[in-house]
Every structure is written in structure tokens, then in C-alpha cells.
mmCIF file of C-alpha atoms in Angstrom:
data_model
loop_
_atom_site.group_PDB
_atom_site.id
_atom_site.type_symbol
_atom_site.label_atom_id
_atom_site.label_comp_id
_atom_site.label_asym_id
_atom_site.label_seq_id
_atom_site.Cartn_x
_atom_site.Cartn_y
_atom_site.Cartn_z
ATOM 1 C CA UNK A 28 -12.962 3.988 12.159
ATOM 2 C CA UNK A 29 -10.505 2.412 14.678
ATOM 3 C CA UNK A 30 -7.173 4.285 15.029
ATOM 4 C CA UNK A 31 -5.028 1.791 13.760
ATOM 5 C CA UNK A 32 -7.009 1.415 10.605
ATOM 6 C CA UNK A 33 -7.250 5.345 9.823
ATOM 7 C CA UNK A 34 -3.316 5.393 10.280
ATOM 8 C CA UNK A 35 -3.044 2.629 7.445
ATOM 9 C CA UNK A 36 -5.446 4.621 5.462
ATOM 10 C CA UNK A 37 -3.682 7.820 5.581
ATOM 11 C CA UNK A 38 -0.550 6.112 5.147
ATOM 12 C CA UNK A 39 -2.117 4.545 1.678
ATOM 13 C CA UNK A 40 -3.775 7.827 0.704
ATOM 14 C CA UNK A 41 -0.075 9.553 1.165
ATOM 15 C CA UNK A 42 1.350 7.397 -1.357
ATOM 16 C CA UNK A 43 -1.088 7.212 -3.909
ATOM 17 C CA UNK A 44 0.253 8.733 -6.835
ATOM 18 C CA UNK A 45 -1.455 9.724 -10.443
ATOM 19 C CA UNK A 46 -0.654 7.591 -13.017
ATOM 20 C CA UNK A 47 0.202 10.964 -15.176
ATOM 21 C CA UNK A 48 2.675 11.426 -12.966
ATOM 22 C CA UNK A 49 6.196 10.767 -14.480
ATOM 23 C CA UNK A 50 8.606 10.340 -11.227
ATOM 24 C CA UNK A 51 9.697 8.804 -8.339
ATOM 25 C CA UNK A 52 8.052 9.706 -5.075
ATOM 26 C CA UNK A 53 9.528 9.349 -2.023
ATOM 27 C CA UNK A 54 7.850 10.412 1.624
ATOM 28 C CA UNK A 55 9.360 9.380 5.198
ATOM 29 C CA UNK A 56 6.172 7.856 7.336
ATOM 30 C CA UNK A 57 6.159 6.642 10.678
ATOM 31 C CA UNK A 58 4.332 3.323 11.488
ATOM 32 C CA UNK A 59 3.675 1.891 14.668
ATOM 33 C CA UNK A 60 6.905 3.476 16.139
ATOM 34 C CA UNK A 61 9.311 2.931 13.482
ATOM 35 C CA UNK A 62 10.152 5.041 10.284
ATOM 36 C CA UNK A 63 10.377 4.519 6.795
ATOM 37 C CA UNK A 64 11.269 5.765 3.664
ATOM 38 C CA UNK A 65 9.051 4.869 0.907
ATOM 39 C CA UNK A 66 8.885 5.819 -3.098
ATOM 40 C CA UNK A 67 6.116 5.150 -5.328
ATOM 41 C CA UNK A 68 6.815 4.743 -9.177
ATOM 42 C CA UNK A 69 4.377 5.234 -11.843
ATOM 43 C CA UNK A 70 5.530 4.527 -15.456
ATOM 44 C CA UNK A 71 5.592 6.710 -17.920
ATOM 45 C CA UNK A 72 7.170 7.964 -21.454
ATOM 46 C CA UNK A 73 8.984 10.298 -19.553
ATOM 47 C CA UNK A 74 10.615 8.057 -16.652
ATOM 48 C CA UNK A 75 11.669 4.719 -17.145
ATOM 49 C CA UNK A 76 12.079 1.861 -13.815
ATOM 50 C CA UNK A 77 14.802 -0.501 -14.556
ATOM 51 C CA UNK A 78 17.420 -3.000 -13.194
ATOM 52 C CA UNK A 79 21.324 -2.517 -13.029
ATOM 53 C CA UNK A 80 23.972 -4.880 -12.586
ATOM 54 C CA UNK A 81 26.929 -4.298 -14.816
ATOM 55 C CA UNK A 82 28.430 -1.094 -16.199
ATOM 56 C CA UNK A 83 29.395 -0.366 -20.013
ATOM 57 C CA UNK A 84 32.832 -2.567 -19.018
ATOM 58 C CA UNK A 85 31.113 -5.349 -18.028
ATOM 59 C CA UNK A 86 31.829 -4.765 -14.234
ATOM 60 C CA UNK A 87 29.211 -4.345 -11.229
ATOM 61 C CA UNK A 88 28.376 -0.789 -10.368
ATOM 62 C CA UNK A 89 28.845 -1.216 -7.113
ATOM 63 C CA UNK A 90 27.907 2.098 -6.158
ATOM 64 C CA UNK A 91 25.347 4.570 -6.998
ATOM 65 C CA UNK A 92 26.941 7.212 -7.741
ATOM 66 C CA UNK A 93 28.995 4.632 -10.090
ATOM 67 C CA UNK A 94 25.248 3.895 -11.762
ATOM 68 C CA UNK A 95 24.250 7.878 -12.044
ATOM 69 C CA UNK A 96 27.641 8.704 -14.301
ATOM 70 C CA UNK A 97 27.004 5.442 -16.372
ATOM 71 C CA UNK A 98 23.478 7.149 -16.778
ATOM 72 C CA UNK A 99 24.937 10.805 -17.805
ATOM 73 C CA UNK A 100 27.516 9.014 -19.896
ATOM 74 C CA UNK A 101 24.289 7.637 -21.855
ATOM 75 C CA UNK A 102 22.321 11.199 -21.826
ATOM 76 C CA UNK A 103 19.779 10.362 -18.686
ATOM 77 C CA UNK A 104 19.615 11.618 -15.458
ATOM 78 C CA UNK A 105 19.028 9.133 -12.288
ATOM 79 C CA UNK A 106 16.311 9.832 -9.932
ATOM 80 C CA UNK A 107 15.936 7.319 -7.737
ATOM 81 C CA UNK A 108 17.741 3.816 -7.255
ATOM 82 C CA UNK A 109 18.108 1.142 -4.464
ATOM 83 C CA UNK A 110 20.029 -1.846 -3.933
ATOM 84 C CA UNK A 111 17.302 -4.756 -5.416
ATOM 85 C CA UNK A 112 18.430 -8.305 -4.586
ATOM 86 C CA UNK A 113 21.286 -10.137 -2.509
ATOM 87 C CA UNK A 114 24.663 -11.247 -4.605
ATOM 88 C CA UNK A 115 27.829 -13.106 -4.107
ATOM 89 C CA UNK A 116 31.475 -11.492 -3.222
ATOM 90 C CA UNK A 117 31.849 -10.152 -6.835
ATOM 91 C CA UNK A 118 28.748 -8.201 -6.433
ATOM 92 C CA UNK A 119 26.971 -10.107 -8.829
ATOM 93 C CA UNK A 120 23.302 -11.792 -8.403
ATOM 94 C CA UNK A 121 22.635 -15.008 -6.985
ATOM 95 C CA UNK A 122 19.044 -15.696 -7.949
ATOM 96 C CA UNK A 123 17.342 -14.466 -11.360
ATOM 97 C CA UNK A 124 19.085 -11.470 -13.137
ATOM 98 C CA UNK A 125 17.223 -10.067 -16.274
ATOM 99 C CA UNK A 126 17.927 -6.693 -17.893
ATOM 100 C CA UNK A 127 16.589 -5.445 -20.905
ATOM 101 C CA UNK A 128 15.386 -8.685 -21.685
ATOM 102 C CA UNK A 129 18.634 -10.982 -21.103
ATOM 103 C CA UNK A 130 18.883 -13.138 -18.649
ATOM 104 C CA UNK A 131 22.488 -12.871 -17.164
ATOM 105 C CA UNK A 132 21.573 -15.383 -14.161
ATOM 106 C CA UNK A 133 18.839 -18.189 -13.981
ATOM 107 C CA UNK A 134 15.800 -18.427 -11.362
ATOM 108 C CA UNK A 135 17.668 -19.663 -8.302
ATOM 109 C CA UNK A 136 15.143 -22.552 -6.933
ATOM 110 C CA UNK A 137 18.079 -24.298 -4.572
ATOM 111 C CA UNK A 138 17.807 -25.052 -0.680
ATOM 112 C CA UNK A 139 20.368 -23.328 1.756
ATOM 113 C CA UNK A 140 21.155 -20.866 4.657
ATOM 114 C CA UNK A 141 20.190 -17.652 4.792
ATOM 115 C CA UNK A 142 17.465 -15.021 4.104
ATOM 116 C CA UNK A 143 17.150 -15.499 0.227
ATOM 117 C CA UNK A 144 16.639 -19.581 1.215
ATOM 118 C CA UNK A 145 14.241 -18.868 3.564
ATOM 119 C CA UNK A 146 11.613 -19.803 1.289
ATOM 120 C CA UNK A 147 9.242 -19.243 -0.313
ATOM 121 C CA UNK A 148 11.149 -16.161 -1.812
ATOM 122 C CA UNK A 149 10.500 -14.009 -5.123
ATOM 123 C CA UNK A 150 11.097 -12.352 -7.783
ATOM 124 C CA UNK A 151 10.458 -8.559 -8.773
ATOM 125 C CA UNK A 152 10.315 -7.711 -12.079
ATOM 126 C CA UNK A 153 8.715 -5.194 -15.126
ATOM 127 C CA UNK A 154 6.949 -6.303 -18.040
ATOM 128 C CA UNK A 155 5.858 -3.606 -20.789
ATOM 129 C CA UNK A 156 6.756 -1.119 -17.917
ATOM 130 C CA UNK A 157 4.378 -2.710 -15.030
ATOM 131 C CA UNK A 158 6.520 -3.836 -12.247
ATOM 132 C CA UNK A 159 5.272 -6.909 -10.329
ATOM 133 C CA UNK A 160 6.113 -9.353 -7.486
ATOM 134 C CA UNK A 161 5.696 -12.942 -7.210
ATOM 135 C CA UNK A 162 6.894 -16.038 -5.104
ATOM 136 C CA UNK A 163 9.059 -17.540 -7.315
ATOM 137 C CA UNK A 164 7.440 -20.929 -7.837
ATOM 138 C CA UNK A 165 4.424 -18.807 -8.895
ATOM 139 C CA UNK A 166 6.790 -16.805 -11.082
ATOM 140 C CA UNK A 167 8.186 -20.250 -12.419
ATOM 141 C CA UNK A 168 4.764 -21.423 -13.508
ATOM 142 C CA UNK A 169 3.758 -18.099 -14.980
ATOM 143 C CA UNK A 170 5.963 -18.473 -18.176
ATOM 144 C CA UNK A 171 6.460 -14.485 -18.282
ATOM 145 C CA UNK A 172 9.606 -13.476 -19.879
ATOM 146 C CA UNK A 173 10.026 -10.205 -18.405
ATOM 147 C CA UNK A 174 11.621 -7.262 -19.652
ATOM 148 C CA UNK A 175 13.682 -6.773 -16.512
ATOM 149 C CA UNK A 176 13.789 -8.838 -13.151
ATOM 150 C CA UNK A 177 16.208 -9.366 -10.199
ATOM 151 C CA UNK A 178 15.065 -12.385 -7.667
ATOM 152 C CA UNK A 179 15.627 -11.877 -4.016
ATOM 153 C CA UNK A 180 14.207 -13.628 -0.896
ATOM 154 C CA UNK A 181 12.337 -13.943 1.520
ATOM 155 C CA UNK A 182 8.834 -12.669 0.500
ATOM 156 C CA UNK A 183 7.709 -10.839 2.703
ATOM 157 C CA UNK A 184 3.664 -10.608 1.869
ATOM 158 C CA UNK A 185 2.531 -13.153 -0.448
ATOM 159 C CA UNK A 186 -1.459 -12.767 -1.421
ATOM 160 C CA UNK A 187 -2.129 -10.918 1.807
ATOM 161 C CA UNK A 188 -0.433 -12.865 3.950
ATOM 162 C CA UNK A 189 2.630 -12.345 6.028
ATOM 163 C CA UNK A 190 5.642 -15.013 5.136
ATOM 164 C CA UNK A 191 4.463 -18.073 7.643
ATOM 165 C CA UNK A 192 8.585 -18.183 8.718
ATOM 166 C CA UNK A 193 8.928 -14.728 9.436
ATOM 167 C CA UNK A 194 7.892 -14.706 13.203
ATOM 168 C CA UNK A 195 5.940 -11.795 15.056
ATOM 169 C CA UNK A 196 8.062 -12.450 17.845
ATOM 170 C CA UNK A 197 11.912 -12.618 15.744
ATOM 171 C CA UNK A 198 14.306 -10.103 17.578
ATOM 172 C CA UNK A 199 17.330 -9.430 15.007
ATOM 173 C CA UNK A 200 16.429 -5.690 14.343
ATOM 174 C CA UNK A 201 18.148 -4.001 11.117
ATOM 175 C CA UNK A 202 18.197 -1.497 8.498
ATOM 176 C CA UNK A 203 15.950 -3.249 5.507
ATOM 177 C CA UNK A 204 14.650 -2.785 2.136
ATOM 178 C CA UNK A 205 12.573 -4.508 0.373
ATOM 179 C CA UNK A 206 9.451 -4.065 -2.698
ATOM 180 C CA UNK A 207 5.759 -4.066 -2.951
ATOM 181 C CA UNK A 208 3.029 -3.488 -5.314
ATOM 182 C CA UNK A 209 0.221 -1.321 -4.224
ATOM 183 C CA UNK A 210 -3.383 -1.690 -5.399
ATOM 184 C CA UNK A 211 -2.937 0.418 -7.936
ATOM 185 C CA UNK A 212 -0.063 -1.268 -9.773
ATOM 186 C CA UNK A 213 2.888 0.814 -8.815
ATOM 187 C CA UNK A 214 6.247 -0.296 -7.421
ATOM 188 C CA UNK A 215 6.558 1.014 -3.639
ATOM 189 C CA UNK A 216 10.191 0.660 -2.508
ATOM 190 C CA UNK A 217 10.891 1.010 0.989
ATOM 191 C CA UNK A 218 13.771 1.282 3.554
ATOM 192 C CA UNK A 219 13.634 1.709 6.878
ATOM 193 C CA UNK A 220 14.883 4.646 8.480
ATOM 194 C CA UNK A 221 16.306 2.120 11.840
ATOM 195 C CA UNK A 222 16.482 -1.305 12.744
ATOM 196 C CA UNK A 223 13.660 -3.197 12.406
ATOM 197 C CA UNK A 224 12.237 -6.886 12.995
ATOM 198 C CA UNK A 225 11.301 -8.720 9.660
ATOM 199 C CA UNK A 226 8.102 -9.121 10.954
ATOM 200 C CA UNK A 227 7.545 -5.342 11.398
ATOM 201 C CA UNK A 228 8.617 -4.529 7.949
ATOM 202 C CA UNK A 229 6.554 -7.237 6.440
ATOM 203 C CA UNK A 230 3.739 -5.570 8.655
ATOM 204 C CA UNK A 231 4.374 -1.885 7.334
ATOM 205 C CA UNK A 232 3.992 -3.730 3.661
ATOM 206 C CA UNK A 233 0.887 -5.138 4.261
ATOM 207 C CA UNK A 234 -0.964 -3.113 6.579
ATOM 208 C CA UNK A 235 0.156 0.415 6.048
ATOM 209 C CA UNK A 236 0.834 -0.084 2.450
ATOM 210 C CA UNK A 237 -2.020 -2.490 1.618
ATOM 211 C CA UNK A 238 0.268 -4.363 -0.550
ATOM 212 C CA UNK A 239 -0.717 -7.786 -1.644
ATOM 213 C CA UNK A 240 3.296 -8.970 -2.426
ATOM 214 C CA UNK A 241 6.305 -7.354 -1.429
ATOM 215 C CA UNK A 242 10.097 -8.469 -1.362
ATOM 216 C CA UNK A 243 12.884 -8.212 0.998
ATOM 217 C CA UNK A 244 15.727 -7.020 -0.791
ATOM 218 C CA UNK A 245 18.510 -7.143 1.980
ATOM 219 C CA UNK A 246 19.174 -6.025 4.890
ATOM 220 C CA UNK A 247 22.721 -3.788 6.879
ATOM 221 C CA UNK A 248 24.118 -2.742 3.639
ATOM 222 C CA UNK A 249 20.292 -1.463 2.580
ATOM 223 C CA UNK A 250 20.659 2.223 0.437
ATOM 224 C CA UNK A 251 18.741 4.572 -1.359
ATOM 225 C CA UNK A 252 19.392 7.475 -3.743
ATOM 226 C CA UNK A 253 17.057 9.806 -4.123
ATOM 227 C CA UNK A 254 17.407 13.109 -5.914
ATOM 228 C CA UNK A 255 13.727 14.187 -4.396
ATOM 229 C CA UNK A 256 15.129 13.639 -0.904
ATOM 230 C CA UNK A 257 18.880 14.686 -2.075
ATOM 231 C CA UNK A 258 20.082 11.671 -0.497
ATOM 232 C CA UNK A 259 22.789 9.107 -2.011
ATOM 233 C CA UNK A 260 23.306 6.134 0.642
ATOM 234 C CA UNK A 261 25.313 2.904 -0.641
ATOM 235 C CA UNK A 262 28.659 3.476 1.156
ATOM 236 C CA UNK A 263 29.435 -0.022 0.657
ATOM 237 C CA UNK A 264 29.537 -2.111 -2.403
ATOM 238 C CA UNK A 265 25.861 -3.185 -3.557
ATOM 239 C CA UNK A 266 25.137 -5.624 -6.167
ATOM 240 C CA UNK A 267 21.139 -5.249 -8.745
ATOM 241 C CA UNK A 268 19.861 -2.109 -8.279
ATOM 242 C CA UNK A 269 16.706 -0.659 -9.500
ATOM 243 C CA UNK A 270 16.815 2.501 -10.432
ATOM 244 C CA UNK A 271 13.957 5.190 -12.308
ATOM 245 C CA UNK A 272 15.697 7.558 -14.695
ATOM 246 C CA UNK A 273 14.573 10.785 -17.093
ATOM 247 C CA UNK A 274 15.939 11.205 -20.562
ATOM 248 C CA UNK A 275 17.391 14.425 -21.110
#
């Protein structure tokens, strides 16, 4: 087997996770020179992967640690969470916002600037606990009312393919995030451990993660808590997250 091809193997094999397996799991890779962060949900009775926007007041949590008491408040304990989609200067979504089955902001399908314009982008979201990924004109067409979704943009794999705008030779290098779903149906949520090209990230995504769609989330202000990893990132204000928590 070719080098570069046993790497993406391993790298698959290391995040394949049983379905019995009720938690978030996070592992730090490296790939092709650059490192990442990457956790793998399975659902289960015992761990449930959600969205976040506003807090029992009715403002944006902001923060993660802001989303974790909210949690306790409620009798659950956070596990993992990371900023999931781009929002304006209140902190509050710009494209599709569902949670627990409301929608609090349509499917954005406008033209502008910037990475969630760059199109096609996507949406992320769960239905009856299986998180998925599609472009959003896909997603449009689809008629699925899901239980929880947060749109974003660009995509950055769509049916095995790389995004045809994100160029293999683009040079603006930062910290990103972003979604995918691997073969077996789980959520992978990854952040980059550097700067990195869009191009590479979108690589790592479909090459070392074999996933067939994945989302960029945002870039610079990227985060991740994790109480595996006993890290809690987000030192600036964040708008959806997606978070996995345990009832107590």
C-alpha cells in the first residue's frame, strides 16, 4: 500500500469509534505536516449532540464556559462543544438556526462577500440523533425538518469532492474548524491545531477522514472544549455551538 494511503487509513482506523460507545472522542493527528484535533460522536441514550445559541434569558452564550453552567443549571454535564456556524455582531446566526426543533433563523440562500457566500455552502444538522451534512440547495430540496441544525459555509467536501472555489494553491493560513460525517455515520469535528490553507483542511476531511461532506465552521476565533482533552478554548465571543452532553 502506498505511504500516503496507509497514513489515511490509520488516520480512519484511529477514529473509528463503536456505536455502543456513549461519548465524545477526541485524538490530536498529524496530516501531511499539519495537526489537528478531531472528535468523533456516536449517539446514544446516554450522550446527547446538540446545538446552542441562546441561554435560559434569551441571550447568546457567548462562551463555553457560559454554555457548561447553563448545562449544570439544567442537571447535565458538558463534554465536548465547538463554535458551529458564523453569526452577526450580536452573536447570533446568520444562515439556518434550528434547536430542538424551532427554527430561530431561516436557510440563508443570499449572494455576498465572504466565506459563508462562497457558495455552495451547507448546513449541519441531527435528525432522530444522526447528524448529517449537506450543501444547502441539496438540504433545501430534501424537505427534512431536522431536530437541530446550524448552516455555515463554505462546504468544504461535497460527495467526495473538494469545494471547486477552494484553491490547492490559496495562501491565507488560519486556525479552522469545520464538520464531517464519516462512513460510518458519526459527526467528526475538527480544529486545527495551526494555521492552515482551506484547501489543506478540506484535504484532511476528505482524505484522512474519508468523509464524503464536511463544513467549515469559521475560522481565527475557532474553539473547542473538551473535558477528554481538559481543554476550554473560546476566549472570544462565539455565536451556535454544538455541544455533546451526559445527564447526571
Amino acid at each position: 500500500m502506498p505511504a500516503s494511503k496507509l497514513i489515511a487509513a490509520t488516520i480512519a482506523v484511529a477514529f473509528t469509534i463503536s456505536a455502543a460507545r456513549a461519548e465524545s472522542a477526541c485524538q490530536t493527528v498529524s496530516f501531511k505536516g499539519e495537526g489537528y484535533t478531531a472528535c468523533t460522536y456516536a449517539q446514544d441514550d446516554e450522550a446527547k449532540l446538540e446545538t446552542f445559541s441562546l441561554d435560559a434569558r434569551g441571550e447568546p452564550h457567548r462562551y463555553f464556559f457560559h454554555l457548561q453552567q447553563q448545562l449544570a443549571s439544567e442537571g447535565k454535564t458538558l463534554v465536548f462543544a465547538m463554535n458551529a456556524g458564523m453569526f452577526d455582531d450580536n452573536q447570533k446566526p446568520i444562515g439556518l438556526y434550528i434547536e430542538d426543533g424551532k427554527q430561530a433563523k431561516k436557510l440563508n440562500r443570499r449572494s455576498g462577500a465572504g466565506n459563508f457566500h462562497l457558495k455552495p455552502n451547507g448546513v449541519f444538522f441531527i435528525k432522530g440523533g444522526n447528524p448529517r451534512v449537506l450543501e444547502t440547495e441539496a438540504f433545501a430540496k430534501s424537505g427534512i425538518k431536522p431536530d437541530f441544525a446550524s448552516q455555515s459555509g463554505p462546504m468544504l467536501v461535497i460527495n467526495g469532492n473538494i469545494h471547486p472555489k477552494i484553491s490547492e494553491n490559496g495562501t491565507s493560513r488560519k486556525r479552522r474548524n469545520g464538520v464531517g460525517i464519516d462512513a460510518a455515520g458519526q459527526a467528526v469535528f475538527v480544529i486545527s491545531d495551526g494555521a492552515v490553507t482551506f484547501h489543506d483542511f478540506a484535504k484532511f476531511f476528505r482524505d484522512g477522514l474519508r468523509t464524503k461532506n464536511a463544513l467549515f465552521f469559521d475560522g481565527t476565533i475557532s474553539g473547542l472544549y473538551s473535558t477528554e482533552l481538559q481543554r476550554n478554548d473560546g476566549f472570544l465571543p462565539l455565536g451556535p455551538m454544538v455541544g455533546v452532553y451526559k445527564v447526571r
